[in-house]
Coordinates of N, CA and C in Angstrom, one line a residue:
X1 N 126.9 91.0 103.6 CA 126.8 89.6 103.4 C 128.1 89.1 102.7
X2 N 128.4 88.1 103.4 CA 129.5 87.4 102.4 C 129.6 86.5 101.3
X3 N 128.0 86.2 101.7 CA 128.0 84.7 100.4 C 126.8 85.0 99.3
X4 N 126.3 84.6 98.6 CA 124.8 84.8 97.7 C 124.2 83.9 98.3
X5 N 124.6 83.0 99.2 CA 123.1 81.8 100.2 C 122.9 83.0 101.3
X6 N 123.9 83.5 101.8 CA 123.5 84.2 102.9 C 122.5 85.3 102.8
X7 N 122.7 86.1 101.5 CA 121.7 87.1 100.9 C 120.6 86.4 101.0
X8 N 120.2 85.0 100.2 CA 119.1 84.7 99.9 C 118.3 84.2 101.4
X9 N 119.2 83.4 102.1 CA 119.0 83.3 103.3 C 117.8 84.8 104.5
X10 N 118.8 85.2 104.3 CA 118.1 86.8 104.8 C 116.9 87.3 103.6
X11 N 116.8 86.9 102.9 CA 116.1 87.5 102.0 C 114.6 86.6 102.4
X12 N 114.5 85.8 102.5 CA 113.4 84.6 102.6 C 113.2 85.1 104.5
X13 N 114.1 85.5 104.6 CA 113.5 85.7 106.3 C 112.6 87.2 106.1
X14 N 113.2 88.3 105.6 CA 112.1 89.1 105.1 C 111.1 89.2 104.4
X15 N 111.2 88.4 103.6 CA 109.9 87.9 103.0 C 108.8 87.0 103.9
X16 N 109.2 86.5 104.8 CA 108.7 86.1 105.7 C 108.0 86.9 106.7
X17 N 108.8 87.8 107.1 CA 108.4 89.2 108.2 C 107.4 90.0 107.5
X18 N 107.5 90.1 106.2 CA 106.6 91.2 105.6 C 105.3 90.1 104.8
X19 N 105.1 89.4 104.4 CA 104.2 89.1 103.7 C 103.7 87.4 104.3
X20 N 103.9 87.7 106.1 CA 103.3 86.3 106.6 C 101.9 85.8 106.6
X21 N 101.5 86.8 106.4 CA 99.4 86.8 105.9 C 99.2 85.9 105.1
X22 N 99.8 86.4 103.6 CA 99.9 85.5 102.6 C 99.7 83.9 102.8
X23 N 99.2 83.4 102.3 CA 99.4 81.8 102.0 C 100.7 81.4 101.2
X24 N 100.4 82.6 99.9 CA 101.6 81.9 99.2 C 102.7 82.1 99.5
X25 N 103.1 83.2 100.5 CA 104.6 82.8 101.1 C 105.2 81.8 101.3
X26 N 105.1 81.0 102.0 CA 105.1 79.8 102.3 C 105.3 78.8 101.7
X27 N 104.8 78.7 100.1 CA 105.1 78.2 98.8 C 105.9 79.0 98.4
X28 N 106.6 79.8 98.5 CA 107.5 80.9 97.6 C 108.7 80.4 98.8
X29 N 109.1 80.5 100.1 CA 109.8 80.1 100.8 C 110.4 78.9 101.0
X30 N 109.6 77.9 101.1 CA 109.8 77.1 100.9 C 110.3 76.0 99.3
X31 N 110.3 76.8 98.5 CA 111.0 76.6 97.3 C 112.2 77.3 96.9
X32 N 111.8 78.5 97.3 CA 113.5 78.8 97.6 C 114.7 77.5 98.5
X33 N 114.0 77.5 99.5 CA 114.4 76.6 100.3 C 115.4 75.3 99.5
X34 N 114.5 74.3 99.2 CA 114.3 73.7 98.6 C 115.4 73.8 97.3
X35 N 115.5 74.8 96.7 CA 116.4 75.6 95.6 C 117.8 75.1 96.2
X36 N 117.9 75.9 97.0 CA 119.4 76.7 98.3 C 119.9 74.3 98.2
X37 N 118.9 74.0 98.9 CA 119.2 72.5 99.2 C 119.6 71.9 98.5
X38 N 119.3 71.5 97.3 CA 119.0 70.9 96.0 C 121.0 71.5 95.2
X39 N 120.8 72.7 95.2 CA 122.0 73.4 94.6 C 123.7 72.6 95.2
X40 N 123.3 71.9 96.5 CA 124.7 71.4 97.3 C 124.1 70.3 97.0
X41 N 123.6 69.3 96.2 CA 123.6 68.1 96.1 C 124.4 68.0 94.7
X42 N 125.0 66.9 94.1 CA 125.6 66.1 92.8 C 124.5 65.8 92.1
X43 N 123.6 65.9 92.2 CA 122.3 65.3 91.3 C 122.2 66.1 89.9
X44 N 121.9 65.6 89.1 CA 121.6 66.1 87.7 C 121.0 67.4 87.8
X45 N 121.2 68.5 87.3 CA 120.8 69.7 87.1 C 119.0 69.3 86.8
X46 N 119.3 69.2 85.6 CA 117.5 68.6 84.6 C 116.2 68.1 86.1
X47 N 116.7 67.0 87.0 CA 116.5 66.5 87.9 C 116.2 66.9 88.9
X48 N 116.9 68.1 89.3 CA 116.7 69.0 90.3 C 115.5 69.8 90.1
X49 N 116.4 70.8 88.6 CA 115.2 71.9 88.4 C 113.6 71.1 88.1
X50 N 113.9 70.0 87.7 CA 112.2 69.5 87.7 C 111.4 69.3 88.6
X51 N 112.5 69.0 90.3 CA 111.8 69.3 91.3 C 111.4 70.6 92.0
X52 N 111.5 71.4 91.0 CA 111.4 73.1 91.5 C 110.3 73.6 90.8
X53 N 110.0 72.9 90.0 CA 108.6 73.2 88.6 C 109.5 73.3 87.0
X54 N 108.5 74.2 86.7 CA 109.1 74.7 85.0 C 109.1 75.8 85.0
X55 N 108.9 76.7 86.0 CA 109.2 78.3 85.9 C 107.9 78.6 85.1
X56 N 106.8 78.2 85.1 CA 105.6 78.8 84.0 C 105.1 79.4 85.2
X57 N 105.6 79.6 86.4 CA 105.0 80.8 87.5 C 106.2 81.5 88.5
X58 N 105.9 82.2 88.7 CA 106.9 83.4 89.4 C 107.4 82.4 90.4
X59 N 106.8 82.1 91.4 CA 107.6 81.6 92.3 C 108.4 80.0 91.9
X60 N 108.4 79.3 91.0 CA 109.1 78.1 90.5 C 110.3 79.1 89.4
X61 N 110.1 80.2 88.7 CA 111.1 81.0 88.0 C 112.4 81.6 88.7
X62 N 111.8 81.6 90.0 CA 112.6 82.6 91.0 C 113.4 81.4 91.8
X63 N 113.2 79.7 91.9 CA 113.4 79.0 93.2 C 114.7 78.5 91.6
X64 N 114.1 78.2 90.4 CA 115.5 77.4 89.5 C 116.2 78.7 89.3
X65 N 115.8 79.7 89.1 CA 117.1 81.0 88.9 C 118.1 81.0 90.5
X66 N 117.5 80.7 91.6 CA 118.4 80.5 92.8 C 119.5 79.3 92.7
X67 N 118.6 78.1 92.2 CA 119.1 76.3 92.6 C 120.5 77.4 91.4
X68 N 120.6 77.8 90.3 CA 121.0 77.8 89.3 C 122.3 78.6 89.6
X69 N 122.2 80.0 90.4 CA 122.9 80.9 90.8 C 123.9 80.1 91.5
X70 N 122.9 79.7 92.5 CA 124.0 79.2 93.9 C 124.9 77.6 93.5
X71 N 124.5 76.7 92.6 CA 125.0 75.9 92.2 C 126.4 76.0 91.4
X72 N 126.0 77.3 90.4 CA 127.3 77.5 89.9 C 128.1 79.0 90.0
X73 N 127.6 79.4 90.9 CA 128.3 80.6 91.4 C 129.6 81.1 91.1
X74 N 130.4 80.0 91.0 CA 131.6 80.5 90.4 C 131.5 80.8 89.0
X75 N 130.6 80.0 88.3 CA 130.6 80.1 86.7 C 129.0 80.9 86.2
X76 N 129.1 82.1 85.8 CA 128.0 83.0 85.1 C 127.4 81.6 83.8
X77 N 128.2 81.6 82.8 CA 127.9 80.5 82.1 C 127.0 79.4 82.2
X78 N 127.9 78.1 83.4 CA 127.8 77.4 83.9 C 125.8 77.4 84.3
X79 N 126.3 78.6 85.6 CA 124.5 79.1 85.2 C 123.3 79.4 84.4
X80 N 124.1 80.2 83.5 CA 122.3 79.9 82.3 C 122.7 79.1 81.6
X81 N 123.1 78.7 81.4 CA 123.2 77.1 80.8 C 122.4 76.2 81.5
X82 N 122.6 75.9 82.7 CA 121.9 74.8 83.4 C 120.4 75.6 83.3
X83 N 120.1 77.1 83.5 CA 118.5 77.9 84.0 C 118.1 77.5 82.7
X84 N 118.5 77.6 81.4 CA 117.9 77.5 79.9 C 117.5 76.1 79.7
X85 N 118.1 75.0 80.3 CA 118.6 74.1 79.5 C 117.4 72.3 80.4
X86 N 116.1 73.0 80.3 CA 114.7 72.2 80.7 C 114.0 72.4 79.9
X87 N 112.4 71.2 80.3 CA 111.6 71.6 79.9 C 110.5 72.7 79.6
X88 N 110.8 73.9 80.7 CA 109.9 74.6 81.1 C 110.0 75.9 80.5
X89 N 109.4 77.1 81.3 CA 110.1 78.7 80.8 C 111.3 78.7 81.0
X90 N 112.3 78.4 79.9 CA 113.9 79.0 80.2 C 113.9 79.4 79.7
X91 N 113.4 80.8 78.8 CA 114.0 82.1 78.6 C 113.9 82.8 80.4
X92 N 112.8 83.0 80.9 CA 112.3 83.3 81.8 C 113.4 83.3 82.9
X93 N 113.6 81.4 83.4 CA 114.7 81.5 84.7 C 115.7 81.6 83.8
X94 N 116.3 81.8 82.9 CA 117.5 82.2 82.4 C 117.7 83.5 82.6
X95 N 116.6 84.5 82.5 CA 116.8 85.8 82.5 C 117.1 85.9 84.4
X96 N 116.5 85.1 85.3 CA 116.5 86.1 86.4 C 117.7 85.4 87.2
X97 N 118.2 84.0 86.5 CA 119.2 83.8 87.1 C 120.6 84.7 86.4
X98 N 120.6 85.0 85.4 CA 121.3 86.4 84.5 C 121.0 87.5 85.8
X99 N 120.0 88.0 86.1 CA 119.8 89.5 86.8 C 120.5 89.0 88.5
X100 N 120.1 87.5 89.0 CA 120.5 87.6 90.6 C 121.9 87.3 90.5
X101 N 123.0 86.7 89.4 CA 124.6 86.9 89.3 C 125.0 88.5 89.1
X102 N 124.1 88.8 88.3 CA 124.9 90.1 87.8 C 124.6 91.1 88.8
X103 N 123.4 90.9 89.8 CA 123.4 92.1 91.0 C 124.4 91.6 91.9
X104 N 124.2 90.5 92.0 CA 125.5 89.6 93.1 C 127.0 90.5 92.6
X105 N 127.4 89.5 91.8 CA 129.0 90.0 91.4 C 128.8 90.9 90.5
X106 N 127.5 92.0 89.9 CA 128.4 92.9 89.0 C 128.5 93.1 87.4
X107 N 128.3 93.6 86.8 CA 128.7 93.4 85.1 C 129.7 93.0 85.4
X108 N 131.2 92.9 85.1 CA 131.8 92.4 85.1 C 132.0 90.9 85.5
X109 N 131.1 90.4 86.0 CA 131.3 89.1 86.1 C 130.5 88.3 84.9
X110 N 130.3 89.0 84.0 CA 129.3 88.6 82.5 C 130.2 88.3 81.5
X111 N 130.1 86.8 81.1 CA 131.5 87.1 79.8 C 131.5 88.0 78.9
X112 N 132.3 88.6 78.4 CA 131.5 89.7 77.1 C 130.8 89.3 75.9
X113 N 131.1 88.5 75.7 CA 130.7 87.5 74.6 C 128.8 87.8 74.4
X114 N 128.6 87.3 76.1 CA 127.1 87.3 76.5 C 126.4 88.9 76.4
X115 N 127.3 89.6 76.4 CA 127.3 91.7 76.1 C 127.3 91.7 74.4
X116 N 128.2 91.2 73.9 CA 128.4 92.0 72.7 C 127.4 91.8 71.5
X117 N 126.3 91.3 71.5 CA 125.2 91.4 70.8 C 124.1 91.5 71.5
X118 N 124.3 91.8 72.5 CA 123.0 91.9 73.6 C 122.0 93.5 72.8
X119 N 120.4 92.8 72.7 CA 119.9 93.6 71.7 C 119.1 94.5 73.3
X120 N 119.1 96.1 72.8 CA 118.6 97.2 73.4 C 119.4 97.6 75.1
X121 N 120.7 97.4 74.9 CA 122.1 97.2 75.8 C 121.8 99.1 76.5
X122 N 121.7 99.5 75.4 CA 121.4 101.4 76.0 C 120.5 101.1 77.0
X123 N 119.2 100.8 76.3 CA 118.0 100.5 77.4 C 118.7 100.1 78.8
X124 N 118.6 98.8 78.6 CA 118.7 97.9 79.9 C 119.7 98.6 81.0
X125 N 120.9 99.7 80.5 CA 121.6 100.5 81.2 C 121.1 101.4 81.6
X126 N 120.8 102.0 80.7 CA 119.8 103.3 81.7 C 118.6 102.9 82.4
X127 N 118.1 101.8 82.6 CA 117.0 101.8 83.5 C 117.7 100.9 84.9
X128 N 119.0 100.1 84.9 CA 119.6 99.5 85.4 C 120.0 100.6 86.4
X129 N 121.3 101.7 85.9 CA 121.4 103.1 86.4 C 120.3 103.6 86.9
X130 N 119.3 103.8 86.6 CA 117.8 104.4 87.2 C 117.7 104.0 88.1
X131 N 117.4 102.4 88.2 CA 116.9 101.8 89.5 C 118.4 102.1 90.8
X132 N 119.3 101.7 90.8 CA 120.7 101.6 91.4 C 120.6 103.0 92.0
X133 N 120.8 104.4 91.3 CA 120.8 105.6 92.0 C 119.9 106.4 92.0
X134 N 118.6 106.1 91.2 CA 117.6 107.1 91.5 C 116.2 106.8 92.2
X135 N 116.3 105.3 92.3 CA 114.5 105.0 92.4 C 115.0 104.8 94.4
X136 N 114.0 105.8 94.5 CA 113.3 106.0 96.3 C 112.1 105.8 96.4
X137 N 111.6 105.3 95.8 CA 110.2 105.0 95.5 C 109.3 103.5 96.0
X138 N 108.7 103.7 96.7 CA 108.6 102.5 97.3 C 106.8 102.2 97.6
X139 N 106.5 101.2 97.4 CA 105.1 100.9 97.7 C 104.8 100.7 99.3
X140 N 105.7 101.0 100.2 CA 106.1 101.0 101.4 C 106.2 102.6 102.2
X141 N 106.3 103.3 101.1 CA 107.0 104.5 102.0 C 105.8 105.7 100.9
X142 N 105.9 107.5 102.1 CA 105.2 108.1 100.9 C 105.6 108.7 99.6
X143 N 107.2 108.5 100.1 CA 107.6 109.3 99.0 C 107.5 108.8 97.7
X144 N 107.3 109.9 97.2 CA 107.4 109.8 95.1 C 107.8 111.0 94.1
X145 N 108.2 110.5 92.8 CA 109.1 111.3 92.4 C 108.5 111.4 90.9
X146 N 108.0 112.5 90.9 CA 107.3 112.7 89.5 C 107.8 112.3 88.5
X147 N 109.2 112.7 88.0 CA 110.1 112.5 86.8 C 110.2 110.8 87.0
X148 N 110.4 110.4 88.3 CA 110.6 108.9 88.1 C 109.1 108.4 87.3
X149 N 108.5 108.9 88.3 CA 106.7 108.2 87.7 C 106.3 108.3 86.3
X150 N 106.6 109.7 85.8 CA 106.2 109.5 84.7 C 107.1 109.0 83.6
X151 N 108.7 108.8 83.9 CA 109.6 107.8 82.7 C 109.0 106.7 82.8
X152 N 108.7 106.0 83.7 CA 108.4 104.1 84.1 C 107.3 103.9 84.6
X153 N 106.0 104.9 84.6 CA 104.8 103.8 85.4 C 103.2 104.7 84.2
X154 N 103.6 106.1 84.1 CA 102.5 106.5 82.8 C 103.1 106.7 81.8
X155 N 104.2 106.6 81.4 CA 104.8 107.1 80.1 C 103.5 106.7 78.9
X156 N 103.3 106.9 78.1 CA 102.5 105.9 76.9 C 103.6 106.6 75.8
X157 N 104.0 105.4 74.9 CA 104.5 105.7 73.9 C 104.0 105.3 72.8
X158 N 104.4 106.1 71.6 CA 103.7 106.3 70.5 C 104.3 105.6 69.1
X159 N 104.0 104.9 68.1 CA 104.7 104.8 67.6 C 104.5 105.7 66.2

């Protein structure tokens, strides 16, 4: 893919292929939608994301982390700034508009500024690395992988 619309584009068509049963597809697609739209218009950011919800549910968290992504795509910044900066959950679409730039372009596309106090940075890399080269694991398929299952789905820790 060449663009982050075109990703999401194709993304909403699989989501579509796989989970057409659903009702709430369809509310989840169509806000995306709606997101993608909204993001090529000049209208006030505040304005927009209020037509998307407040992010106090997954699929309104996921449609302003898109409007957010794709509107300022050139600027990481630019974007959580506008995803934090409502009435609603913005820690929430701040975080996932953070996670769909940084799978898009990359750590390096993160100013460092936004890295260099980032609290539990070890963490978030090794599970980042986990998922990226080790997780085969799919709620789709039979395979599974012991060492994965027991780091991330029974672990119980102790304090």
């Amino acid at each position: 893919f060449s663009t982050l619309e075109a990703v999401i584009e194709h993304s909403v068509e699989i989501t579509r292929a796989l989970f057409s049963e659903y009702p709430e597809t369809e509310t989840l697609t169509r806000l995306i939608k709606s997101a993608s739209e909204l993001s090529q218009t000049e209208d006030e950011d505040t304005r927009c994301i209020k037509q998307l919800g407040e992010g106090w549910v997954a699929e309104e968290t996921l449609a302003i982390a898109i409007y957010c992504a794709l509107k300022y795509e050139d600027s990481f910044e630019k974007a959580i700034i506008a995803s934090v900066n409502h009435d609603g959950d913005s820690d929430s679409t701040g975080s996932v508009t953070g996670n769909v730039l940084g799978a898009w372009f990359g750590e390096g596309s993160i100013p460092q500024r936004f890295i260099d106090d980032l609290e539990l940075i070890d963490v978030i890399e090794e599970v980042a690395n986990d998922l990226y080269n080790d997780c085969e694991m799919s709620e789709y398929s039979a395979y599974r992988d012991d060492i994965w299952k027991q780091k991330y789905i029974t672990s119980n820790f102790r304090l």
